Coordinates of C-alpha atoms and ligand atoms in Angstrom, one line a residue:
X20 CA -18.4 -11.2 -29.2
X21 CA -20.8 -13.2 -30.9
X22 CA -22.8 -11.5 -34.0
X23 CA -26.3 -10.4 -33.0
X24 CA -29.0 -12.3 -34.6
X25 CA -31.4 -10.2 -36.9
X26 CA -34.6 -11.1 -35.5
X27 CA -32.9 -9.0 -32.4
X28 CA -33.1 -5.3 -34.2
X29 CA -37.2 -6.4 -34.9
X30 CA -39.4 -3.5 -33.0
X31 CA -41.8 -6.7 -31.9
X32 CA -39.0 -8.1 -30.0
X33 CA -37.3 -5.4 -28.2
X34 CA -40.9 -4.5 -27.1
X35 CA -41.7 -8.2 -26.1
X36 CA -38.0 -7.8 -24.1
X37 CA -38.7 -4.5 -22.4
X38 CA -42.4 -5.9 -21.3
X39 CA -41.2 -9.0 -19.3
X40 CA -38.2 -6.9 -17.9
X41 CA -40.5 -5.1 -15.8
X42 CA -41.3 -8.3 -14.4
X43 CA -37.8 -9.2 -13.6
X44 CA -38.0 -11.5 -16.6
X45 CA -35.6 -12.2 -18.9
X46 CA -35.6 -13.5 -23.0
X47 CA -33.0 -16.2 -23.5
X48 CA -33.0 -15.6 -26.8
X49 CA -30.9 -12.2 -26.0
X50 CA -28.8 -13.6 -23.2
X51 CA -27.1 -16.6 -25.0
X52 CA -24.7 -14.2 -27.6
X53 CA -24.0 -12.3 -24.2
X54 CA -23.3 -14.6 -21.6
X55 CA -23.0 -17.9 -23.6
X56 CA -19.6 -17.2 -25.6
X57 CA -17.9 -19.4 -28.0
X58 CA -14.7 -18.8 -25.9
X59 CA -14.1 -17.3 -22.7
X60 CA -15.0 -13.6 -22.8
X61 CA -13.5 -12.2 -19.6
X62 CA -14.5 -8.8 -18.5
X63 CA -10.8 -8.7 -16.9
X64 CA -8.7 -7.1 -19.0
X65 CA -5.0 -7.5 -19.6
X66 CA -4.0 -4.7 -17.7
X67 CA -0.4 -3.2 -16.0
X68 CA 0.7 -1.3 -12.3
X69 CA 3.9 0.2 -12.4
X70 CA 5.9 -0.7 -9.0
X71 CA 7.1 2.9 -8.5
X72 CA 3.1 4.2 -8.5
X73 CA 2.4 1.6 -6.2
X74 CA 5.4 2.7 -3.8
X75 CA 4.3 6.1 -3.7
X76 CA 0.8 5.3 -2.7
X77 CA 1.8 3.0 -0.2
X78 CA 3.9 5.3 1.2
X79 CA 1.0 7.6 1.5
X80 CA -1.2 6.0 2.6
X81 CA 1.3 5.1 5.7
X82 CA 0.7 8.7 6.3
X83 CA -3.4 8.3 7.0
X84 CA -3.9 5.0 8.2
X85 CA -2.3 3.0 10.7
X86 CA -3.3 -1.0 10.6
X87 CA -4.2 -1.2 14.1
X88 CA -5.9 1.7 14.5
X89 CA -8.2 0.8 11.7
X90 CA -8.3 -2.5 12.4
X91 CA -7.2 -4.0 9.3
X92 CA -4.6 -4.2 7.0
X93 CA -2.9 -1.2 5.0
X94 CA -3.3 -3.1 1.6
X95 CA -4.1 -0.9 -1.2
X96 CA -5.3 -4.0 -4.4
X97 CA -5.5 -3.7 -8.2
X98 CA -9.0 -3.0 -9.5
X99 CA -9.1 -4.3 -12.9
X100 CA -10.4 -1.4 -15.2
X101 CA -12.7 -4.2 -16.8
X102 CA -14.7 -5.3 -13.4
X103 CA -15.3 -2.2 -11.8
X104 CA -19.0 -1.8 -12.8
X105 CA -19.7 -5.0 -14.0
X106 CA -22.1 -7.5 -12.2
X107 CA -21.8 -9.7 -10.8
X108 CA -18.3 -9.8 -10.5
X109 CA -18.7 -6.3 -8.4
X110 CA -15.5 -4.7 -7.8
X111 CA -12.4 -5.9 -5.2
X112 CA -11.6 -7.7 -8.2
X113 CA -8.0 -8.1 -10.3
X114 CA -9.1 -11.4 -12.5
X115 CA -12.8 -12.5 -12.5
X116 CA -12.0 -14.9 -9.8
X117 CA -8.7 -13.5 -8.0
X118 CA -7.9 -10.3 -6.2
X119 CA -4.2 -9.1 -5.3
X120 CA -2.9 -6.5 -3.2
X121 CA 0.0 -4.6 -1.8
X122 CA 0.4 -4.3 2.0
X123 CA 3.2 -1.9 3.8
X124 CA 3.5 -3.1 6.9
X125 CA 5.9 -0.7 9.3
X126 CA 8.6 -1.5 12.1
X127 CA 6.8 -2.1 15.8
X128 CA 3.2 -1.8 14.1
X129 CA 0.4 -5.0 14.1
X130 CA -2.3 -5.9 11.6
X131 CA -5.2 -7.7 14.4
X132 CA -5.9 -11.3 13.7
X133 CA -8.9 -12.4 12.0
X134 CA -10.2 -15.3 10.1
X135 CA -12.5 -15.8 6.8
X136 CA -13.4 -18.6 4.6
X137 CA -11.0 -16.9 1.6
X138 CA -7.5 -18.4 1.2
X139 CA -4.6 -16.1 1.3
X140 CA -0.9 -15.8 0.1
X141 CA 1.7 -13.8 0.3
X142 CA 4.7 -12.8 -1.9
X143 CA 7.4 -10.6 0.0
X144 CA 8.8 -8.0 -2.1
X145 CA 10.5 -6.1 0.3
X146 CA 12.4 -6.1 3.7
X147 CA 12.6 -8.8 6.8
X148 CA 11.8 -8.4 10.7
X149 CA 8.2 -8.7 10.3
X150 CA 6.6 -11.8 10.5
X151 CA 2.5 -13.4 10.0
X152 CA 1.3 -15.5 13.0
X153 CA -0.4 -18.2 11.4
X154 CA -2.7 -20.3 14.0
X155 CA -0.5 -19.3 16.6
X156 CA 2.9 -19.5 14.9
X157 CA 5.1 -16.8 14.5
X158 CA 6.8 -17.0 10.8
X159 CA 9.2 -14.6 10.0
X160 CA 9.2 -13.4 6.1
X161 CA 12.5 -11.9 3.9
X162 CA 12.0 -11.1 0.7
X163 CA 11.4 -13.5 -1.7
X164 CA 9.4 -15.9 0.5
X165 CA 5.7 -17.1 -0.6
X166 CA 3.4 -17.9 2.4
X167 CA 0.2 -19.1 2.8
X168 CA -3.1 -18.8 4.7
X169 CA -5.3 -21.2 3.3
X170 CA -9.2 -20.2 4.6
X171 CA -10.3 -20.4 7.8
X172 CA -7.2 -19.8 9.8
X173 CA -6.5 -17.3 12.3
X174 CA -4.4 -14.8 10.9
X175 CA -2.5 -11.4 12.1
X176 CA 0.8 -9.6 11.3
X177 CA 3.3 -7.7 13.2
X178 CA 7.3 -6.2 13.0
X179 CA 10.0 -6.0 15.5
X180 CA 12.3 -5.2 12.5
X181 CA 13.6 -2.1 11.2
X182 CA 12.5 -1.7 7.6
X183 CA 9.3 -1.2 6.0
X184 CA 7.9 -4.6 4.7
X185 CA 6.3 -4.8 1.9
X186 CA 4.1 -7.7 -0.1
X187 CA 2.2 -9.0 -2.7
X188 CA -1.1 -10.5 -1.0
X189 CA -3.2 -13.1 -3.5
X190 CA -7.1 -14.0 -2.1
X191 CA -10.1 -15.6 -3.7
X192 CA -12.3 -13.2 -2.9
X193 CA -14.3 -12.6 -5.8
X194 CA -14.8 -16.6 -6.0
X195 CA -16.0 -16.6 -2.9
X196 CA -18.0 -13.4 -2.8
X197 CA -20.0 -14.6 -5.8
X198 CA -20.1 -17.9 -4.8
X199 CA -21.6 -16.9 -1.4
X200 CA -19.5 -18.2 0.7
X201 CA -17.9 -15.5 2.7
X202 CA -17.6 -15.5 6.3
X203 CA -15.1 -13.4 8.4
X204 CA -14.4 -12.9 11.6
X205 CA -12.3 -10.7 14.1
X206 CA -10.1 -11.9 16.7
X207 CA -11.3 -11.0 19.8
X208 CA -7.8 -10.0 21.4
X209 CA -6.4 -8.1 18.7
X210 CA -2.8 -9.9 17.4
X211 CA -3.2 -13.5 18.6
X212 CA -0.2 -14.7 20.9
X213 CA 1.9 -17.4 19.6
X214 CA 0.8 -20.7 20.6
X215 CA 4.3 -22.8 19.2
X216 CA 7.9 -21.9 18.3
X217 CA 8.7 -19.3 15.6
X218 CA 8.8 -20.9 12.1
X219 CA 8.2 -24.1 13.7
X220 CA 6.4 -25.4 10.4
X221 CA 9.0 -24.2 8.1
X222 CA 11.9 -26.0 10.4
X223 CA 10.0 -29.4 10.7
X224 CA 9.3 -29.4 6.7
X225 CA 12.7 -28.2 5.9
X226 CA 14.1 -31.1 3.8
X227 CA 10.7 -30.3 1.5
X228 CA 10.4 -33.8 -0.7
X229 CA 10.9 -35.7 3.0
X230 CA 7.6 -35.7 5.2
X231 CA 8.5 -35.7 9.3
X232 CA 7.2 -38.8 10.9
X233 CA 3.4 -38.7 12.6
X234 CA 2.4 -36.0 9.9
X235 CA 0.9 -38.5 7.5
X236 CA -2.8 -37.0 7.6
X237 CA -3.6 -34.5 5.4
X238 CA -2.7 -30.8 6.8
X239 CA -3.9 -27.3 5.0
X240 CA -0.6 -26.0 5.5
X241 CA 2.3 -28.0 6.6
X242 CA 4.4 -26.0 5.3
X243 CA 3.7 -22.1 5.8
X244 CA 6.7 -20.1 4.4
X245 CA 8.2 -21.3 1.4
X246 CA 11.8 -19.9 1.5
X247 CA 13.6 -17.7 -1.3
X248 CA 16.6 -19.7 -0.6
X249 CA 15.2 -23.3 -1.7
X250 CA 12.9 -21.8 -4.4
X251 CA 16.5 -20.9 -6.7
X252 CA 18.1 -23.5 -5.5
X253 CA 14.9 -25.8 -7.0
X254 CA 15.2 -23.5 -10.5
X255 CA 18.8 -24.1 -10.6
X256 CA 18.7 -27.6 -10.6
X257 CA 16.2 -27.3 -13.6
X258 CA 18.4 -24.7 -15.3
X259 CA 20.9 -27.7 -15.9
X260 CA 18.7 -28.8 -18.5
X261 CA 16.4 -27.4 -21.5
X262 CA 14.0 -24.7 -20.4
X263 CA 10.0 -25.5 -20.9
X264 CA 9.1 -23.8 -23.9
X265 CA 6.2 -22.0 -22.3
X266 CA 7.1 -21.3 -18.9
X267 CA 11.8 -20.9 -19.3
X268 CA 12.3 -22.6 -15.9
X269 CA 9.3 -22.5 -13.9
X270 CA 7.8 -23.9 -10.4
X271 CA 4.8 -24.4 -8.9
X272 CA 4.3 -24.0 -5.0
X273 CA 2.8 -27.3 -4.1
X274 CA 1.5 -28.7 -0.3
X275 CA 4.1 -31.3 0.8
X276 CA 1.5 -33.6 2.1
X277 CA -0.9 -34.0 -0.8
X278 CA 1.3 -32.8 -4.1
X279 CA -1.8 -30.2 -4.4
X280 CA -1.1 -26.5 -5.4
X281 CA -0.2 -25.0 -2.1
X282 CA -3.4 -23.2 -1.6
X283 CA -6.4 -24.8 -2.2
X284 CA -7.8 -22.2 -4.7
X285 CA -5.1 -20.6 -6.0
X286 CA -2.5 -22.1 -8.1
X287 CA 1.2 -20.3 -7.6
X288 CA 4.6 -19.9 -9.2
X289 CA 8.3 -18.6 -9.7
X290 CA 9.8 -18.7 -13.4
X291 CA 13.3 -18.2 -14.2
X292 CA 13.6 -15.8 -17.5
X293 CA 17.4 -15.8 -18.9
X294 CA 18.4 -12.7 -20.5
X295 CA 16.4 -12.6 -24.1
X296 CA 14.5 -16.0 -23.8
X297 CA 11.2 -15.7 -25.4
X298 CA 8.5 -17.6 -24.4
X299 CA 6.2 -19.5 -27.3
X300 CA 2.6 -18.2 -27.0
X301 CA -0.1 -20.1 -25.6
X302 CA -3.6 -19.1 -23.9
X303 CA -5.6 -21.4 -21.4
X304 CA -9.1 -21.1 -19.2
X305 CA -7.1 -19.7 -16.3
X306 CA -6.4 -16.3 -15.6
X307 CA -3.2 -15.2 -13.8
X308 CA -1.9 -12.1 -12.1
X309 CA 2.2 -11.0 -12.2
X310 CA 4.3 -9.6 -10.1
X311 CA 7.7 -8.7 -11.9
X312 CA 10.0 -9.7 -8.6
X313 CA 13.4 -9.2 -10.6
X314 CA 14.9 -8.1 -14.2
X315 CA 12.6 -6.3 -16.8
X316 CA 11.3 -7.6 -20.3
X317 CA 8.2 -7.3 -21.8
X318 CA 4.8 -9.5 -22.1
X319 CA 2.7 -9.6 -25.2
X320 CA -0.8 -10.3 -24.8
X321 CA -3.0 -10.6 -27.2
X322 CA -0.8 -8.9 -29.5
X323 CA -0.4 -5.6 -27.2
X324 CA 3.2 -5.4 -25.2
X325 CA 3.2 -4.6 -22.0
X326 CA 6.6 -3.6 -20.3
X327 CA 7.5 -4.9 -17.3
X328 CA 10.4 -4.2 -14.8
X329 CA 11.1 -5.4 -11.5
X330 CA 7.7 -4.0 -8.8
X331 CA 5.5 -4.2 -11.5
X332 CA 2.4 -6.5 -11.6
X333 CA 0.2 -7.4 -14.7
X334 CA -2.8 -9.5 -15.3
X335 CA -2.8 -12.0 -17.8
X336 CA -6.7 -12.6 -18.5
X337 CA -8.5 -15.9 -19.4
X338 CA -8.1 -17.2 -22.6
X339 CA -5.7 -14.0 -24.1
X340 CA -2.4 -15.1 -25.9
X341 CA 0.3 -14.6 -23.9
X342 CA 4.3 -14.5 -24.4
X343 CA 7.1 -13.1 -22.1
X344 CA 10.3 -12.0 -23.0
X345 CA 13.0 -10.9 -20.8
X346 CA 15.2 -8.2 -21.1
X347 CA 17.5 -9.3 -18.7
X348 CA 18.0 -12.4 -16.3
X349 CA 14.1 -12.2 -14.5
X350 CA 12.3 -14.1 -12.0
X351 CA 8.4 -14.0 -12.4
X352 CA 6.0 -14.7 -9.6
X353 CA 2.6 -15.7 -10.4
X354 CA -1.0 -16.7 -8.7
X355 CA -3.5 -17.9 -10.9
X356 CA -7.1 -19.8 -10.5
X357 CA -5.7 -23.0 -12.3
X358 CA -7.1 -25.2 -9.3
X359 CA -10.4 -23.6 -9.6
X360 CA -10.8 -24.2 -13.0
X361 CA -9.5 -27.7 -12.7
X362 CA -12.0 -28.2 -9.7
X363 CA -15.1 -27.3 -12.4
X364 CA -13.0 -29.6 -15.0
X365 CA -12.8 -26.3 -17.3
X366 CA -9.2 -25.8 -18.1
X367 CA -8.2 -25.9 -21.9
X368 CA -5.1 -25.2 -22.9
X369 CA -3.8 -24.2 -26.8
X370 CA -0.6 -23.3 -28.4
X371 CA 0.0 -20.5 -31.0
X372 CA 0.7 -22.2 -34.1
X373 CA 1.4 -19.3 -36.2
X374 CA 4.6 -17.5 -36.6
X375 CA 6.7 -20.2 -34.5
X376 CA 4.8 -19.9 -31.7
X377 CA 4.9 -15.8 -31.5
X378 CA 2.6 -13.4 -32.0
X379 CA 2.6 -9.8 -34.2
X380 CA 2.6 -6.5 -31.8
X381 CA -0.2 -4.3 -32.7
X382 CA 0.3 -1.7 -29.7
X383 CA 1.7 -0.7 -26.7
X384 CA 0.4 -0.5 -23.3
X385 CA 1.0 2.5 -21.2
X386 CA 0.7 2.0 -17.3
X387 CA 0.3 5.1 -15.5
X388 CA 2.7 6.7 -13.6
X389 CA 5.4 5.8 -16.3
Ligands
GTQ423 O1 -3.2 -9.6 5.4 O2 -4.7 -10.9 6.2 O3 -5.0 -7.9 1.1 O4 -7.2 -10.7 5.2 C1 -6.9 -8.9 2.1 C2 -7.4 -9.6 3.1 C3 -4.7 -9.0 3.2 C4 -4.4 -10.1 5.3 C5 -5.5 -8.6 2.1 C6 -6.6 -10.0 4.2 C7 -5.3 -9.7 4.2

């Protein structure tokens, strides 16, 4: 935080302040150390959820609310500690521009269609048989698979499996909250029927770097479910060679048909950890949100670790230094706002010079539950 100016602590001036406040006026001169950083300042702080507290309270929560009955989806999302009070961010809120969630979604239950002018994703964590119908196409999810919703399409859920299905959802709400752009709306017949063949997107872009023949306008989503399968194999054609210093071996979910990040908004990827590679620090304008899928290791960020094992999810803030480290061979999924930022020409990127690239721990983080 910026030092306070003297002139600030004068009696003159805080009375001059609280006079025009009643006015809903408001003195520059106080606002710019606040709201005018040097640096980003996020309100989001770093911040950890430990996968087995996030199990048990899905798991409740299957107990006193049922999808269709309530009409929407049993999702239960991480409220950073940092933007719970704070306007105008409001709450529904993991990184000043991002929100996550986890949804349980059980065998022979539906989640009702709807639409809204956010863009969603999905990470699948746990369990096969259910599947999203996207616009009228049934796609069916396993684990590992990263789907998208990108705004305005009609969206619903349901399972003819026989496991409970879980995911990672990813939205833009707080973007578009404070943006004012939200719009939402029901489907008037509950879960939309399917309109196509099951997976038919994922089938016709299966090759992924070929594009089928009569597609060559631009599509929101082309492809909708990005399979596990092809996602290693991708990694393990990179692992053949030098890791990126940063990132280990890391890839980014783009659409087929433009090379753009897959969702519009929200930029999303898988990283490859092997067994004791550290990352070097670096920090950038983008914030980005975690979800340990496999292996364990640890994360330091801005000089605090935070321990992570496979279900957890952390937030890396804007502008924090940031390093992982694995424990063991880990894959890392990430969303982050990375095309927002680039879409306001904001991002900056820096490297940790210091120490090699790696940073001193000063504390430890302690997730609940653990
Ligand atoms: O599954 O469509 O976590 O619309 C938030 C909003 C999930 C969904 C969320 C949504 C969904």
């Amino acid at each position: 935080m910026a030092e306070k100016a003297s002139y600030l602590k004068d009696q003159d001036v805080k009375d001059f302040t609280k006079d025009i406040q009643q006015y809903n006026l408001g003195p520059l001169w106080e606002a710019i150390p606040e709201v005018m950083n040097k640096n980003p300042e996020p309100h989001a702080q770093a911040y950890l959820w430990a996968g087995e507290l996030l199990e048990k309270k899905l798991m409740e929560a299957a107990e006193i609310f049922t999808p269709e009955r309530g009409g929407e989806r049993r999702a239960i999302y991480f409220q950073n500690p940092g933007l719970t009070y704070r306007q105008p961010w409001g709450h529904v809120s993991t990184t000043q521009t991002l929100y996550a969630a986890v949804q349980l979604l059980l065998p022979g239950e539906k989640a009702p269609s709807h639409r809204h002018s956010q863009s969603a994703l999905r990470f699948i964590t746990e369990g096969e048989g259910a599947f999203t119908i996207v616009q009228g196409e049934r796609i069916f999810m396993e684990e590992g698979d990263f789907l998208i919703t990108p705004k305005n399409l009609w969206h619903g859920h349901g399972h003819v499996g026989d496991k409970r299905m879980i995911w990672m959802d990813a939205l833009d709400i707080p973007t578009i909250y404070n943006l004012g752009g939200t719009f939402f709306e029901p489907y008037a017949d509950g879960l939309q029927e399917p309109n196509v063949p099951d997976n038919f997107s994922e089938k016709r872009y299966r090759g992924g770097m070929v594009r089928p023949v009569g597609d060559e306008q631009y599509d929101v989503a082309p492809l909708a479910n990005y399979k596990w399968s092809r996602t290693v194999d991708a990694i393990k054609g990179l692992m053949e060679f030098d890791p990126n210093s940063n990132h280990g071996f890391a890839v980014d979910y783009m659409n087929p048909t433009t090379g753009k990040s897959a969702n519009p908004t929200m930029g999303t990827r898988m990283q490859f950890l092997p067994q004791g590679f550290n990352t070097k620090a670096l920090r950038h304008t983008h914030s980005t949100i975690y979800h340990a899928y496999k292996g364990s290791g640890y994360t330091i960020i801005n000089g605090v670790r935070f321990d992570w094992k496979s279900g957890d999810y952390f937030v890396v803030p804007n502008w924090a230094w940031y390093e992982h480290v694995s424990a063991e061979d880990s894959y890392l999924f990430s969303v982050n706002d990375l095309p927002i930022m680039d879409r306001f020409d904001l991002e900056r990127e820096e490297q940790y010079e210091k120490n090699n690239g790696h940073q001193t721990v000063t504390g430890e983080f302690k997730p609940d539950f653990r």
